[in-house]
Short mmCIF file of C-alpha atoms in Angstrom, two decimals:
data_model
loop_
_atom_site.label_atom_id
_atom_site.label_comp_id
_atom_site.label_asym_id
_atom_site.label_seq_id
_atom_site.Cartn_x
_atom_site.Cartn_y
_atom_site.Cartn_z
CA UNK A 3 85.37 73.05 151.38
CA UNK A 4 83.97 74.22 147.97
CA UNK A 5 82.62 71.23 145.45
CA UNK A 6 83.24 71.88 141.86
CA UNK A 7 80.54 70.20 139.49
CA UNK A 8 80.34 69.74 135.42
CA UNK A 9 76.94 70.20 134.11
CA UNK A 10 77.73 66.82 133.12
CA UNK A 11 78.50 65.65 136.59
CA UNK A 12 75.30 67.23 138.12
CA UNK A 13 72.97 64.85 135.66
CA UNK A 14 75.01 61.88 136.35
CA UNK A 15 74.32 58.95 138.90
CA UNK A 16 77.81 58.56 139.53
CA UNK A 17 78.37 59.69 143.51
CA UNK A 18 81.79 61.76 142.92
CA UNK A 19 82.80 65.52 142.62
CA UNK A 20 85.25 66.43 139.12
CA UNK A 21 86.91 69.01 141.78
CA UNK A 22 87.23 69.66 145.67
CA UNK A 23 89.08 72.67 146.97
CA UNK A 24 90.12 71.89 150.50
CA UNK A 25 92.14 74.47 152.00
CA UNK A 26 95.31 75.65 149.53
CA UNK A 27 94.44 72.26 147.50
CA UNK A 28 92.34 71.41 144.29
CA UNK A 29 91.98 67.68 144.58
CA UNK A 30 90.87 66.72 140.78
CA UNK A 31 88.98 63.62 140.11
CA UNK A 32 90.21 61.48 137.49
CA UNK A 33 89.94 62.31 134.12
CA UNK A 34 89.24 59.28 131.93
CA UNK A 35 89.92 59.29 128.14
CA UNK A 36 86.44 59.43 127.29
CA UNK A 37 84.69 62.41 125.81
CA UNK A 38 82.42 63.37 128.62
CA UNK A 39 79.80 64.75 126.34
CA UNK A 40 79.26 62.07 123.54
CA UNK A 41 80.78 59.51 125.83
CA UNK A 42 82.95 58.37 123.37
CA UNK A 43 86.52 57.05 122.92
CA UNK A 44 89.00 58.99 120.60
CA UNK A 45 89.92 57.44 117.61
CA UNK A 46 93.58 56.20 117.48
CA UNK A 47 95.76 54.40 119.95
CA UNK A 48 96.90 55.57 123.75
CA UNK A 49 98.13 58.86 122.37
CA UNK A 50 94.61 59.81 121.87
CA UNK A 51 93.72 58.91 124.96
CA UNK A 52 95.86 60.86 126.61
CA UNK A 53 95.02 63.99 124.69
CA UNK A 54 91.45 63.19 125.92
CA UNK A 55 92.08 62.95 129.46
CA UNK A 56 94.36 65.74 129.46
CA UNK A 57 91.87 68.02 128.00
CA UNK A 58 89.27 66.83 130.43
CA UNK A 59 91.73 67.52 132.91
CA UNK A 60 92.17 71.10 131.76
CA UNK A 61 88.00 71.24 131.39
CA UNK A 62 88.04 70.91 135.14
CA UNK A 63 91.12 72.93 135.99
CA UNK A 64 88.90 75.77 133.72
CA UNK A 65 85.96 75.06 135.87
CA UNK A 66 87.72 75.84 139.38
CA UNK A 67 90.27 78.87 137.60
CA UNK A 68 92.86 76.81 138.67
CA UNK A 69 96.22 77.04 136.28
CA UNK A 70 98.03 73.41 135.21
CA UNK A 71 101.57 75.60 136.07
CA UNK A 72 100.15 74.64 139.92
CA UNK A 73 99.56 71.47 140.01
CA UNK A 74 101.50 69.41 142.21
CA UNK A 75 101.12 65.98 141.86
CA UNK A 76 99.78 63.39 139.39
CA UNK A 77 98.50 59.73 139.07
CA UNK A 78 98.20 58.48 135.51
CA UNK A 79 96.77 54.96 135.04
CA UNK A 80 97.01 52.77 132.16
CA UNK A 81 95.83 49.18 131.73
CA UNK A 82 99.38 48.17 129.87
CA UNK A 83 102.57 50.06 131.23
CA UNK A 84 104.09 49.59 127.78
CA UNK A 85 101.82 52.72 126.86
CA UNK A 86 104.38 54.71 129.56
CA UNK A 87 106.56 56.01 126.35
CA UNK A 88 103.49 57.61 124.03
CA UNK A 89 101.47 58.77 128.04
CA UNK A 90 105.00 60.17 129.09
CA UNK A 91 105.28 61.69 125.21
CA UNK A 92 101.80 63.69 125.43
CA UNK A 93 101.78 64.27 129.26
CA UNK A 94 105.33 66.46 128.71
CA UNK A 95 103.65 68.49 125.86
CA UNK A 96 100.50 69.43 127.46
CA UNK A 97 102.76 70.42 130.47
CA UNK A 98 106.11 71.71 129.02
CA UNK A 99 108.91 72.73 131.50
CA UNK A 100 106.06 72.37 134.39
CA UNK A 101 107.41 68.84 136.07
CA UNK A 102 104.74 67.99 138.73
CA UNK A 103 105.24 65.03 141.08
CA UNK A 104 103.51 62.09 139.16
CA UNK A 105 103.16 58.32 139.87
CA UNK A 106 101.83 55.56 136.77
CA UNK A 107 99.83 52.86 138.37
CA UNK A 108 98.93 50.11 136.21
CA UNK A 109 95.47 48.74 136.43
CA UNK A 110 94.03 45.89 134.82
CA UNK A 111 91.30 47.78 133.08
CA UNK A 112 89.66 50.90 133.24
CA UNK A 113 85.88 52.23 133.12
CA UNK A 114 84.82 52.48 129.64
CA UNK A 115 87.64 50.85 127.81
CA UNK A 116 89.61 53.94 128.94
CA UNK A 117 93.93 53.65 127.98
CA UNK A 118 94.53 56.75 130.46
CA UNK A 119 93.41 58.15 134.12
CA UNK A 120 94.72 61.21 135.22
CA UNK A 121 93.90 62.40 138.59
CA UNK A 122 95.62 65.75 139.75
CA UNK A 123 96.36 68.22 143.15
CA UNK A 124 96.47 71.38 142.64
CA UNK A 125 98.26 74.27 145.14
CA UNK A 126 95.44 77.53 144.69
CA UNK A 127 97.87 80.18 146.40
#
């Protein structure tokens, strides 16, 4: 099992890993909409959230040379599924004719005031 760690993540209390390749498969932490440096919320509405978390997403996917073409499967959470239509809208640019499996859970809130999660698994060979 290899652990991949942010500078970030190696200063933070938080007990977590951004990245763990086990076996064939990256298992990505999620990826808030945050900016992990300022720790900061984009300005604008749930389509700059998910910008945020899918660059953070690709920050991590960077850190472990890991391609987005891979991945596999998705969870994206949102506090209000009526944000599906501008999430879905982003999420298809950022991944163009790539379709991974993907499943929306709605939450009642997320960490930070966060609109978007998105966790990821990721096949290596």
């Amino acid at each position: 099992m290899e652990i991949f760690q942010t500078q970030l993540s190696k200063t933070r209390k938080a007990h977590y890993s951004p990245a763990v390749l086990h076996g064939d498969i990256l298992y990505v932490s999620g990826q808030l909409s945050i900016d992990p440096v300022t720790m900061k919320l984009p300005n604008g509405g749930v389509k700059e959230h998910t910008q945020q978390a899918l660059k953070n997403l690709q920050a991590v996917l960077d850190l472990a040379n890991a391609k987005k073409e891979n991945i596999i499967m998705c969870r994206v959470y949102t506090p209000n599924v009526a944000f599906w239509d501008e999430i879905d809208d982003e999420y298809a640019k950022f991944f163009g004719e790539h379709k991974p499996a993907r499943v929306v859970v709605p939450t009642s809130t997320l960490h930070f005031g966060c609109l978007v999660e998105i966790e990821a698994q990721v096949a290596m060979r």
